[in-house]
Tab-separated table of C-alpha atoms in Angstrom:
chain	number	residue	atom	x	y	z
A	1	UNK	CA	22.295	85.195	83.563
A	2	UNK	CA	23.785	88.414	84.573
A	3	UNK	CA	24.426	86.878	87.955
A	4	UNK	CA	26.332	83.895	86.349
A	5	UNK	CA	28.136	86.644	83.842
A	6	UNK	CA	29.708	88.503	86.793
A	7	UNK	CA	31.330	85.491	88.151
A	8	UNK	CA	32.995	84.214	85.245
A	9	UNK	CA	35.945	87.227	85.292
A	10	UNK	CA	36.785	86.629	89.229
A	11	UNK	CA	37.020	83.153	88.509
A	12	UNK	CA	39.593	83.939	85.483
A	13	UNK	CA	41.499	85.917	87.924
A	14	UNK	CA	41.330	83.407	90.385
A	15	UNK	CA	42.891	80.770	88.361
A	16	UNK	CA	45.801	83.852	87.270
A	17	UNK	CA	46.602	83.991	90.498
A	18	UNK	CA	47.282	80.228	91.314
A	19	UNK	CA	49.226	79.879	88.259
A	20	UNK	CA	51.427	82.833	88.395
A	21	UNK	CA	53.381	81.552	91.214
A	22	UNK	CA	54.226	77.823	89.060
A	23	UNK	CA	55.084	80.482	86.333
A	24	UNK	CA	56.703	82.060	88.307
A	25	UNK	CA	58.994	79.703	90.438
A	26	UNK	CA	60.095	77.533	87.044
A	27	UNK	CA	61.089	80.477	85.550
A	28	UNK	CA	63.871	81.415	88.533
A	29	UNK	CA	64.689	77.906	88.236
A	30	UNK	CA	65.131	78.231	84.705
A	31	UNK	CA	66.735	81.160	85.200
A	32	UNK	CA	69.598	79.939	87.829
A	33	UNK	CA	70.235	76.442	85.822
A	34	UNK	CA	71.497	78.351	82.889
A	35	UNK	CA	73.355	81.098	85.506
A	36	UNK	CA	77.172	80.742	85.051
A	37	UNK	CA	79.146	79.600	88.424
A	38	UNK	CA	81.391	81.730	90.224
A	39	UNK	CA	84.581	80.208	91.428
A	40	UNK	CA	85.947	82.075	94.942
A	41	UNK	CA	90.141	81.765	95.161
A	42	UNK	CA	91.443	82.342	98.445
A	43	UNK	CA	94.968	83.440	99.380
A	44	UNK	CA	96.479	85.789	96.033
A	45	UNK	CA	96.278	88.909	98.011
A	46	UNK	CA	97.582	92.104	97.175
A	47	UNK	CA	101.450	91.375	97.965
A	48	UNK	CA	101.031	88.076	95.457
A	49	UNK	CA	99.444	89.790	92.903
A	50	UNK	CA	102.080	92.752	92.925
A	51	UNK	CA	104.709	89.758	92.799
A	52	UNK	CA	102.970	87.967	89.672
A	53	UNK	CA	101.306	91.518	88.210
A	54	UNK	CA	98.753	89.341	87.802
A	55	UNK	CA	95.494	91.400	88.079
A	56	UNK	CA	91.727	90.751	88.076
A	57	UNK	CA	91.944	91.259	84.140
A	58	UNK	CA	93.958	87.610	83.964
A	59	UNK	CA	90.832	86.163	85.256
A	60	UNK	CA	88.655	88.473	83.095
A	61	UNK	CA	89.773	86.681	80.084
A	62	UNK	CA	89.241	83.136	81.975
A	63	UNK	CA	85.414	84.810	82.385
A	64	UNK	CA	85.513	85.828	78.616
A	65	UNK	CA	85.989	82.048	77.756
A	66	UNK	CA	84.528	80.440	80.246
A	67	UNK	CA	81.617	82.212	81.364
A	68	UNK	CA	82.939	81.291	85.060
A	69	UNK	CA	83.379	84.389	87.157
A	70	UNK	CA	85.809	84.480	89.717
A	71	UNK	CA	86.046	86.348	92.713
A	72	UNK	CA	89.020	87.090	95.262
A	73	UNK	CA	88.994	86.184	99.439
A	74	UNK	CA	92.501	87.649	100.126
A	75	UNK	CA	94.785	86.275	102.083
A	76	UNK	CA	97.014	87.385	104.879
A	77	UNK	CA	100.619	87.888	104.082
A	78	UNK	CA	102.460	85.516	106.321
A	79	UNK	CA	101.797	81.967	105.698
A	80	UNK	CA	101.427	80.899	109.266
A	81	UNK	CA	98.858	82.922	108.832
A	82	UNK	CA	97.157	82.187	105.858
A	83	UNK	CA	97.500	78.365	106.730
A	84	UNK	CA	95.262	79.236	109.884
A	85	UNK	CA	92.977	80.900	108.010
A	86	UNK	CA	92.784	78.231	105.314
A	87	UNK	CA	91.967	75.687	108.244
A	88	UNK	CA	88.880	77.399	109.478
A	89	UNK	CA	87.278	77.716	106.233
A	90	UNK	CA	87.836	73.563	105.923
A	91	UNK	CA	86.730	72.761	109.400
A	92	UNK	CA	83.862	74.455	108.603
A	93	UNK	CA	83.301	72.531	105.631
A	94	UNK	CA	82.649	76.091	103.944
A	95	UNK	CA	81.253	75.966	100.107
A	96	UNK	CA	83.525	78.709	99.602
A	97	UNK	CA	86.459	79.407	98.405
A	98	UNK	CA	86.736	76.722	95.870
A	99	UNK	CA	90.242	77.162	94.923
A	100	UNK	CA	93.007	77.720	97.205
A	101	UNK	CA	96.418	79.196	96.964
A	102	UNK	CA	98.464	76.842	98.900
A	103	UNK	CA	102.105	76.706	100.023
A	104	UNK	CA	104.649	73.777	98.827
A	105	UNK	CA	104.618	72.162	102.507
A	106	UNK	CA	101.226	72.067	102.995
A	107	UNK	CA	99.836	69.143	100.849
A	108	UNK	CA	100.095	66.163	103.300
A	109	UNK	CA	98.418	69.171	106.303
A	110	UNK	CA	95.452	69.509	103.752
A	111	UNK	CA	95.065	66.482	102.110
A	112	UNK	CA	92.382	65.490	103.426
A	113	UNK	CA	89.981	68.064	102.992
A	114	UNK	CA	91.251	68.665	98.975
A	115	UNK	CA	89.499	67.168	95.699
A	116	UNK	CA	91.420	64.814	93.624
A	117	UNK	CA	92.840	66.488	90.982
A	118	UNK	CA	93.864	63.251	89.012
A	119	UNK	CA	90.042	62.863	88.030
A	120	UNK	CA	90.516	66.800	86.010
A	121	UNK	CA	93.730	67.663	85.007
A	122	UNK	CA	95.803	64.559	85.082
A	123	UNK	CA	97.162	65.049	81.762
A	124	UNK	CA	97.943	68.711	82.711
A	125	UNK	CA	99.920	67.244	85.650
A	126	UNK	CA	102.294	64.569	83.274
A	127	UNK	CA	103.807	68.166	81.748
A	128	UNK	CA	104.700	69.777	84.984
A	129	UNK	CA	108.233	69.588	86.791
A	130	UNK	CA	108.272	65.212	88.189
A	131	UNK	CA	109.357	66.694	91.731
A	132	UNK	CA	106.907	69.611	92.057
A	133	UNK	CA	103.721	67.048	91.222
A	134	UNK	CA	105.066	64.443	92.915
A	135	UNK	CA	105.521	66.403	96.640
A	136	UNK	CA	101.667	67.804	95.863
A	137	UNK	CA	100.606	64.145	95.882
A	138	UNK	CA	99.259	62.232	98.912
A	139	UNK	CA	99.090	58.706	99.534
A	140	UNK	CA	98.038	58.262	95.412
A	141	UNK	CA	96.018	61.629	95.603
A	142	UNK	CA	96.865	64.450	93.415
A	143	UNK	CA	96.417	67.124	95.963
A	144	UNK	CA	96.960	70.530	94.146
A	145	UNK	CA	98.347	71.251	90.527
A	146	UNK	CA	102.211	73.157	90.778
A	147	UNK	CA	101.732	76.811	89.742
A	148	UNK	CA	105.128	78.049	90.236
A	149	UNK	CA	108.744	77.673	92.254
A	150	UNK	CA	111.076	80.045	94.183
A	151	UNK	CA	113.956	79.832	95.897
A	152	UNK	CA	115.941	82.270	98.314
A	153	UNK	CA	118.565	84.421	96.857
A	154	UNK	CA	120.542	87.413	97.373
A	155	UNK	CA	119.673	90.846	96.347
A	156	UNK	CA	122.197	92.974	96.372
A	157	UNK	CA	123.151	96.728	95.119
A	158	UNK	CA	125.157	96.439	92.452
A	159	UNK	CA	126.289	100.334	92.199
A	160	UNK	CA	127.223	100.046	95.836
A	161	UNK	CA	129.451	97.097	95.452
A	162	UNK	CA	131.221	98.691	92.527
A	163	UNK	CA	131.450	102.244	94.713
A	164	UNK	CA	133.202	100.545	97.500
A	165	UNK	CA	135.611	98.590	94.986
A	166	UNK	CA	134.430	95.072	95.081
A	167	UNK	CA	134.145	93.156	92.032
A	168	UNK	CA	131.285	90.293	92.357
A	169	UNK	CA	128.722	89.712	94.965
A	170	UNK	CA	129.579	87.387	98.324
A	171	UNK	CA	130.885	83.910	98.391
A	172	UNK	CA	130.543	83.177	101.870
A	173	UNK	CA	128.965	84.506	104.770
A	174	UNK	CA	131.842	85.722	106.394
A	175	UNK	CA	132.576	88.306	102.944
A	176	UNK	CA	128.776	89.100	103.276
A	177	UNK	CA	129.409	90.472	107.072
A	178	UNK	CA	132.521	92.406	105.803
A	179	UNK	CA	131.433	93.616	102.761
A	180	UNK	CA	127.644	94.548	104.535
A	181	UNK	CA	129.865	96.281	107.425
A	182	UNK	CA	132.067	98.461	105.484
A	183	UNK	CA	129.388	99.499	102.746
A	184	UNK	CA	127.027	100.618	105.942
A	185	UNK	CA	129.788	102.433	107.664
A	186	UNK	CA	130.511	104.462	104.437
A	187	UNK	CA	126.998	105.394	103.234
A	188	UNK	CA	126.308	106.156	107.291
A	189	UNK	CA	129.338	108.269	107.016
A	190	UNK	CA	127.515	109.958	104.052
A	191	UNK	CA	124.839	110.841	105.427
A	192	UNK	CA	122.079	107.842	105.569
A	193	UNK	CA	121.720	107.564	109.020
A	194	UNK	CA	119.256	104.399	108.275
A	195	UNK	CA	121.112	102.498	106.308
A	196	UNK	CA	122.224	98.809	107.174
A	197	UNK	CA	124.439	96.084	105.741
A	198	UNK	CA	122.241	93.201	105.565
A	199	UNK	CA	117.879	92.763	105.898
A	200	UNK	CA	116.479	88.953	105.847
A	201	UNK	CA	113.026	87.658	107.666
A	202	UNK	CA	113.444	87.428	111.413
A	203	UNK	CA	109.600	87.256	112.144
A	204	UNK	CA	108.194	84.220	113.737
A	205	UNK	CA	106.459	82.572	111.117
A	206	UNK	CA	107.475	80.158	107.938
A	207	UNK	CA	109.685	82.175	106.535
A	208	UNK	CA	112.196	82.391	109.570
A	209	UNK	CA	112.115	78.605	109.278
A	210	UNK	CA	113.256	79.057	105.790
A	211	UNK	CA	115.687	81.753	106.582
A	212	UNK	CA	117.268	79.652	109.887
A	213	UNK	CA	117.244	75.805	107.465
A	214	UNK	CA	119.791	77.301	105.449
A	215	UNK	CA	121.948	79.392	107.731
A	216	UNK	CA	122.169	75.784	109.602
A	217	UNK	CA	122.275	74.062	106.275
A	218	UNK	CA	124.865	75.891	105.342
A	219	UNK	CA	127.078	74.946	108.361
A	220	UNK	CA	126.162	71.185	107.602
A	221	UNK	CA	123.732	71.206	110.950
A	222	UNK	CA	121.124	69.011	108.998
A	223	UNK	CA	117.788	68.659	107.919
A	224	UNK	CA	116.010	69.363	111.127
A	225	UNK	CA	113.993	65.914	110.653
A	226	UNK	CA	115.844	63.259	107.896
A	227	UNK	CA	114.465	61.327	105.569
A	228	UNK	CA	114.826	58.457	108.428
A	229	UNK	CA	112.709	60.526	110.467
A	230	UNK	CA	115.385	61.002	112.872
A	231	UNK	CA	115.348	64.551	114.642
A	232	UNK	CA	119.358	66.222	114.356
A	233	UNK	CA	118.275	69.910	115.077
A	234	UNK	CA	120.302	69.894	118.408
A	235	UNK	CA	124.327	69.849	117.776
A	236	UNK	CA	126.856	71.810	117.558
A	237	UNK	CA	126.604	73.323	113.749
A	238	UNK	CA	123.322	74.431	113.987
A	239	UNK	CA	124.134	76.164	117.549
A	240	UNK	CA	126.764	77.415	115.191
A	241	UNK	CA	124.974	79.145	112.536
A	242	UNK	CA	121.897	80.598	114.504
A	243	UNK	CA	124.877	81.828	117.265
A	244	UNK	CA	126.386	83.946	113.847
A	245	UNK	CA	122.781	85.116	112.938
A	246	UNK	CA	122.088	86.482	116.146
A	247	UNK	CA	125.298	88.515	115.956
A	248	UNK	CA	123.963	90.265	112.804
A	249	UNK	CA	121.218	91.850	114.758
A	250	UNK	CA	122.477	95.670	116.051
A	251	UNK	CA	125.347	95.208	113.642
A	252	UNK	CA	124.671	94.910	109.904
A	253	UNK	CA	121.061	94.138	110.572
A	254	UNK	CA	118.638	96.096	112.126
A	255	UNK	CA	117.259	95.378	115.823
A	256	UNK	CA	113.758	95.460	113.906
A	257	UNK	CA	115.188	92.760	111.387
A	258	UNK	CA	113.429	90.071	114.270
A	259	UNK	CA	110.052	91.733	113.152
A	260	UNK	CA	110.620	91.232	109.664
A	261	UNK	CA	108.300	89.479	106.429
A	262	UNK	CA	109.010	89.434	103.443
A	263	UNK	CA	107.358	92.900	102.398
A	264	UNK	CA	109.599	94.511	105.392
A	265	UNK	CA	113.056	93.843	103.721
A	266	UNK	CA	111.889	94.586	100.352
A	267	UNK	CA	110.950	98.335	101.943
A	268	UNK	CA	114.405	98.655	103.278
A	269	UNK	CA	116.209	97.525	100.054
A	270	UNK	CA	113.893	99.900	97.687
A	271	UNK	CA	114.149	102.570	99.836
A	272	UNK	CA	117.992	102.511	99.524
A	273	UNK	CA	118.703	101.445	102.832
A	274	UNK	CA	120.142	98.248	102.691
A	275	UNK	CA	123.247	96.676	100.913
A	276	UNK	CA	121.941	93.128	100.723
A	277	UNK	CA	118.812	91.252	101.369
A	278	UNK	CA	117.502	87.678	101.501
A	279	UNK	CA	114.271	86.806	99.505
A	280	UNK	CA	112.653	85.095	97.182
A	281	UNK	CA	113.363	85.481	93.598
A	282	UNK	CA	110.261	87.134	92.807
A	283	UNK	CA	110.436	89.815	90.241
A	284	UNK	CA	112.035	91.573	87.282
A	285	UNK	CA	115.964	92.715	88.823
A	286	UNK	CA	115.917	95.770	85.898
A	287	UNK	CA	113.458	97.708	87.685
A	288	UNK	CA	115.423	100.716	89.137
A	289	UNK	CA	112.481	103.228	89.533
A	290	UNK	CA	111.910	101.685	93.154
A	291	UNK	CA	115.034	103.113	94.287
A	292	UNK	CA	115.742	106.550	95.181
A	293	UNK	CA	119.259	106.916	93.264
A	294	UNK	CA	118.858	106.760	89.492
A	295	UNK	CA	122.512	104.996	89.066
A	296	UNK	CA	121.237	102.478	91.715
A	297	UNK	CA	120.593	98.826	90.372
A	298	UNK	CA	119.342	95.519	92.302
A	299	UNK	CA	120.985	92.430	91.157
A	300	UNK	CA	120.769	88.843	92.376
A	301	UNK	CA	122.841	86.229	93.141
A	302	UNK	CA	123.608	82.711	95.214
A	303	UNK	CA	122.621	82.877	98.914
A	304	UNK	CA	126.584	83.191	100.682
A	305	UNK	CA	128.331	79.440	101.654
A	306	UNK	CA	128.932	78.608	105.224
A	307	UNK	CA	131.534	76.513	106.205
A	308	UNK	CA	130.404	73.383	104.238
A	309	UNK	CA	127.835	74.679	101.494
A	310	UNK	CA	125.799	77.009	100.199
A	311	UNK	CA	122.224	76.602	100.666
A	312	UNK	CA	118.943	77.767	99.173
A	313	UNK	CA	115.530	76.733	100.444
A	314	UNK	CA	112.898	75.621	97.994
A	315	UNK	CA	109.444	77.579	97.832
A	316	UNK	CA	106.468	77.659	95.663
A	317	UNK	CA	102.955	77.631	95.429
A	318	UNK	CA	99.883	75.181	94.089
A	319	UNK	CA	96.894	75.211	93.485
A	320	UNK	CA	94.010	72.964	95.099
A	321	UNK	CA	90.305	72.654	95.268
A	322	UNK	CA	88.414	71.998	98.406
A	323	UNK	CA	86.191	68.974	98.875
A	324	UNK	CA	83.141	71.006	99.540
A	325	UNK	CA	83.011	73.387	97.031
A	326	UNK	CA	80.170	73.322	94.678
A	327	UNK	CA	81.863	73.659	91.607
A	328	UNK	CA	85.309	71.260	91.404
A	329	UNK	CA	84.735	71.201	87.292
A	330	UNK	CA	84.948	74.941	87.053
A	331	UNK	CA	87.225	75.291	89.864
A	332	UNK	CA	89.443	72.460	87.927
A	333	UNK	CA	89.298	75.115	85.082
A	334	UNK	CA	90.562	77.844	86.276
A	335	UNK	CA	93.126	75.365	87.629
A	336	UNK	CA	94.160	74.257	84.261
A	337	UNK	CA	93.943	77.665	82.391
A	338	UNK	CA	96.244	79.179	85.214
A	339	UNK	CA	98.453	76.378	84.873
A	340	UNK	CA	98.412	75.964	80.931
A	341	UNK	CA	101.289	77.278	78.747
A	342	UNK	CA	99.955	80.845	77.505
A	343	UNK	CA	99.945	81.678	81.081
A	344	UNK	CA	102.789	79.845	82.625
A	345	UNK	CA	104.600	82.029	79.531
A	346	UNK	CA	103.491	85.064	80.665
A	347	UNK	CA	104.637	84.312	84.435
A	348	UNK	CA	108.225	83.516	82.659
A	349	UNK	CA	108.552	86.194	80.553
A	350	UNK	CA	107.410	89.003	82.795
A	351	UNK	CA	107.753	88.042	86.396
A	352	UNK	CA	110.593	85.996	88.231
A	353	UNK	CA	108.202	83.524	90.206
A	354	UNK	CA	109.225	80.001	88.153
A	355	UNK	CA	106.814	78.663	86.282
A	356	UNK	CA	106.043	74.489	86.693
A	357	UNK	CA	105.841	73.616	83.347
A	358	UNK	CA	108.649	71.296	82.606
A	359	UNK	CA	109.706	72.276	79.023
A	360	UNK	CA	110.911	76.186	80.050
A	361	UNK	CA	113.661	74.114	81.699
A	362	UNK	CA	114.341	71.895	79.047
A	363	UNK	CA	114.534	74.523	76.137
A	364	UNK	CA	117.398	76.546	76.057
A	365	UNK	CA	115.376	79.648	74.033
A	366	UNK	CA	113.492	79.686	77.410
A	367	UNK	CA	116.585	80.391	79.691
A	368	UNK	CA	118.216	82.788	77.002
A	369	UNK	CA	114.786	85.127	77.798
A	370	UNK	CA	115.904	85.261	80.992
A	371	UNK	CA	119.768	85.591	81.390
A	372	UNK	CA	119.233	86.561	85.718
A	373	UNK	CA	117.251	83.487	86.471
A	374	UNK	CA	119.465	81.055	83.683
A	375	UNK	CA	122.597	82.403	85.739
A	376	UNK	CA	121.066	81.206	89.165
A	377	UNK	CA	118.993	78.236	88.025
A	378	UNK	CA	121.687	76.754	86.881
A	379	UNK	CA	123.107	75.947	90.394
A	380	UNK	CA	119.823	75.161	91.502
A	381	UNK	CA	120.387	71.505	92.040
A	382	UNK	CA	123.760	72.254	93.887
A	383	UNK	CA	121.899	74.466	96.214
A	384	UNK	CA	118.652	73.664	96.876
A	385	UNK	CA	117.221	72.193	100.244
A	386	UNK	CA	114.007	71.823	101.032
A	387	UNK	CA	111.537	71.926	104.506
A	388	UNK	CA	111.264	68.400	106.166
A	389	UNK	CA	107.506	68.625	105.290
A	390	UNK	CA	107.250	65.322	103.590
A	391	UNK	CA	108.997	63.706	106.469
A	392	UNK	CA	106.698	65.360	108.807
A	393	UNK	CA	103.507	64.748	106.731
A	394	UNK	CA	100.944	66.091	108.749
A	395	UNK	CA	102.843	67.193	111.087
A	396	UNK	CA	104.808	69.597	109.527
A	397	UNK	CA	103.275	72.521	110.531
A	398	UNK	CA	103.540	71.569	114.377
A	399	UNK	CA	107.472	71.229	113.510
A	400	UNK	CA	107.619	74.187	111.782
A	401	UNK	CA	106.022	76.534	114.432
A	402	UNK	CA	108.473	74.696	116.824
A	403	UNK	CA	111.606	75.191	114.925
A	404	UNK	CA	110.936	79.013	114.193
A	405	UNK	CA	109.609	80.015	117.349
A	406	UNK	CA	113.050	78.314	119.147
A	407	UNK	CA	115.366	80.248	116.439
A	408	UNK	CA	112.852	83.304	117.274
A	409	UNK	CA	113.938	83.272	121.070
A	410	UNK	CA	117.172	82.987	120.346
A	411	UNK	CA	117.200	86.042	117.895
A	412	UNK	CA	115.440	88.178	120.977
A	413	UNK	CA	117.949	87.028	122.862
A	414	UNK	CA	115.007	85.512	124.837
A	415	UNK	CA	117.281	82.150	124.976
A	416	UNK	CA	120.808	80.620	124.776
A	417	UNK	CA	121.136	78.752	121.750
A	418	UNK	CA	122.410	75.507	123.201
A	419	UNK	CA	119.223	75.137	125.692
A	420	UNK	CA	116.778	76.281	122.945
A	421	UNK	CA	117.882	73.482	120.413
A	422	UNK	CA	118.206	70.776	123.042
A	423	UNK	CA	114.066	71.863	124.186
A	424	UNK	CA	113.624	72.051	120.478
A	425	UNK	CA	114.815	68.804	120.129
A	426	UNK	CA	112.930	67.332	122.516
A	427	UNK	CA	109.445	69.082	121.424
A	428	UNK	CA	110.199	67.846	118.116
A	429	UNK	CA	110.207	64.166	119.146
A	430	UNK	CA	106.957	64.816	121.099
A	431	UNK	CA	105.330	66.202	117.470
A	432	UNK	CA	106.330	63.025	115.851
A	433	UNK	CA	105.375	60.516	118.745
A	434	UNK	CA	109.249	59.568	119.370
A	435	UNK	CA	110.418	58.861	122.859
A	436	UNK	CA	112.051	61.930	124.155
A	437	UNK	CA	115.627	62.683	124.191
A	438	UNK	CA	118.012	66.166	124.496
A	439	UNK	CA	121.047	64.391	123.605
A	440	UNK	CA	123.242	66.507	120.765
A	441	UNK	CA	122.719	64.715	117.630
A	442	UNK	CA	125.790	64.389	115.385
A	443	UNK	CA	126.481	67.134	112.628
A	444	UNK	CA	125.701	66.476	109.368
């Protein structure tokens, strides 16, 4: 009896033992059902989040509603960069990110990898800008949602213009080079050793193909690729205008200019060094604390007309899921709450990145909140050009790598202008699988 009394506790303990692990394991399974998801974005990095001032506490709020964290995978700031990037993580067929931050000529390069957003937010998508939603979908496929649209401008310094006497900003390219010429003579003569007429984005990457389409828009040179697919990047207007932007540099531009982003220009301009500068229209123009002179003030206007036009290259940003995330409902979320009115309102009120949402257009209470974009806007359609990305489909970001790294040469005076656009010409027609040809194409 005592021997039978000794074994009943181990026996108790043995059965403890084989059950605590069942406990055990259901309960972490429990436990990481009811967990909530984390959604990874990819690509707002710290130079897009100064443009928006859209923080981590935006997405806080999402969190607070939600439950769905999200957390940040920066990305590079070029966007032959970030488009490089975004490529591994899909060849990989990476989990994460979930949501990427794409560029407005990237839809037909990612399509394939991308969820359908029509199955999630297709009513969210019949209230955004008809253009914007319709170049974001592929072949029927709602690629990415529109989150906001830019276009190139001028900055310019207002106090400066009125100091050396002239009235309004310039017309044409050839007042920018006198105007940019004059005011950097006189504030050299003043003292400011480093100061130059004119900055823009000379770097090879995107946004020297965005920079060099409308110098040779603006001399009628074309589309590089037409809506016919033909290829009209080689003739004599676009020799033209990339001829007059190579006589900028050591001028009114800085040699350095060739080495320039985005970022670079804006340092010039805030740092009082510049008289004008190409960018996007990307923030509040009232700001004077960035620049060293309290009477100095940034303004913006119309990029300057060449011979036949002036011309203005169309920019934004989407947003799209990847087909291997593990969350495309939350990620769809996030999608719609960045995209929703409360904070496409906040992007229009506070920040000069447009938002997609078609009725801040349409009401005229919207445009009276912002009298610098209203003024610019307006001319929009006149203006506006846009990448041959559609065109090019897939191809667009062979072509575009082409196009800026023949401008490139020509800007480092690496090349002659005439020889670089007839090789571009015939690289280009390789890309698309045309038979090759260097003839000149006619001017547009």
């Amino acid at each position: 009896m005592v021997h039978a009394r000794a074994r009943r506790p181990s026996f108790c303990v043995l059965l403890l033992v084989l059950l605590l692990p069942s406990l055990s394991c259901n309960r972490t399974k429990s436990d990481t059902a009811t967990a909530p998801p984390v959604v990874t974005f990819i690509g707002w990095g710290p130079a897009t989040q100064r443009e928006l001032s859209m923080d981590q506490s935006v997405f806080d709020q999402f969190t607070q509603q939600t439950g769905i964290r999200v957390d940040f995978i920066p990305g590079p700031e070029s966007m032959t960069q970030r488009l490089e990037l975004y490529r591994r993580y899909l060849a990989s067929k990476s989990t994460t990110p979930d949501v990427y931050y794409i560029d407005v000529v990237w839809p037909a390069i990612l399509a394939d990898q991308l969820v359908d957003l029509n199955q999630y937010l297709a009513k969210d998508a019949a209230d955004q800008i008809e253009a914007q939603v319709t170049n974001d979908t592929v072949n029927g496929k709602l690629t990415s949602m529109p989150f906001n649209i830019e276009m190139g401008v001028l900055y310019y310094r207002a106090d400066l213009l009125r100091k050396y006497g002239y009235s309004h900003p310039p017309n044409t390219w050839d007042e920018l080079e006198k105007m940019a010429a004059r005011i950097q003579a006189g504030e050299r003569a003043a003292g400011n050793r480093n100061f130059w007429g004119y900055v823009w984005q000379g770097a090879a990457y995107e946004g020297l193909t965005c920079n060099a389409l409308e110098w040779e828009e603006s001399y009628g040179g074309g589309d590089i690729i037409e809506d016919d697919g033909s290829i009209t990047v080689n003739n004599p207007r676009t020799v033209q205008a990339i001829n007059r932007a190579r006589h900028w540099i050591g001028s009114i531009s800085p040699p350095s200019v060739i080495a320039f982003k985005e970022q670079d220009s804006r340092n010039v301009l805030y740092a009082g060094n510049a008289a004008f500068a190409r960018d996007w229209l990307w923030r509040q123009f009232s700001d004077e604390t960035l620049l060293p002179e309290s009477t100095a003030k940034v303004a913006i206007a119309l990029l300057p007309a060449g011979p036949v036009r002036r011309a203005s290259t169309l920019g934004g940003q989407s947003l799209a899921i990847s087909k291997y995330s593990r969350h495309p409902k939350e990620a769809a979320g996030l999608i719609g709450y960045l995209t929703s009115h409360d904070e496409q309102f906040t992007l229009w009120k506070s920040h000069a990145m447009l938002p997609t949402r078609r009725e801040f257009f349409a009401n005229p209470e919207y445009m009276r909140d912002r009298p610098e974009i209203a003024s610019v806007w307006k001319e929009v359609q006149n203006v506006a050009v846009t990448r041959p990305s559609t065109v090019a489909g897939a191809h667009y970001d062979e072509v575009s790598r082409a196009y800026f790294s023949a401008v490139h040469a020509v800007l480092a005076g690496e090349e002659q202008t005439d020889k670089a656009m007839a090789d571009l010409q015939a690289q280009l027609g390789t890309i698309m699988g045309q038979k090759p040809s260097t003839q000149a194409s006619p001017a547009h």
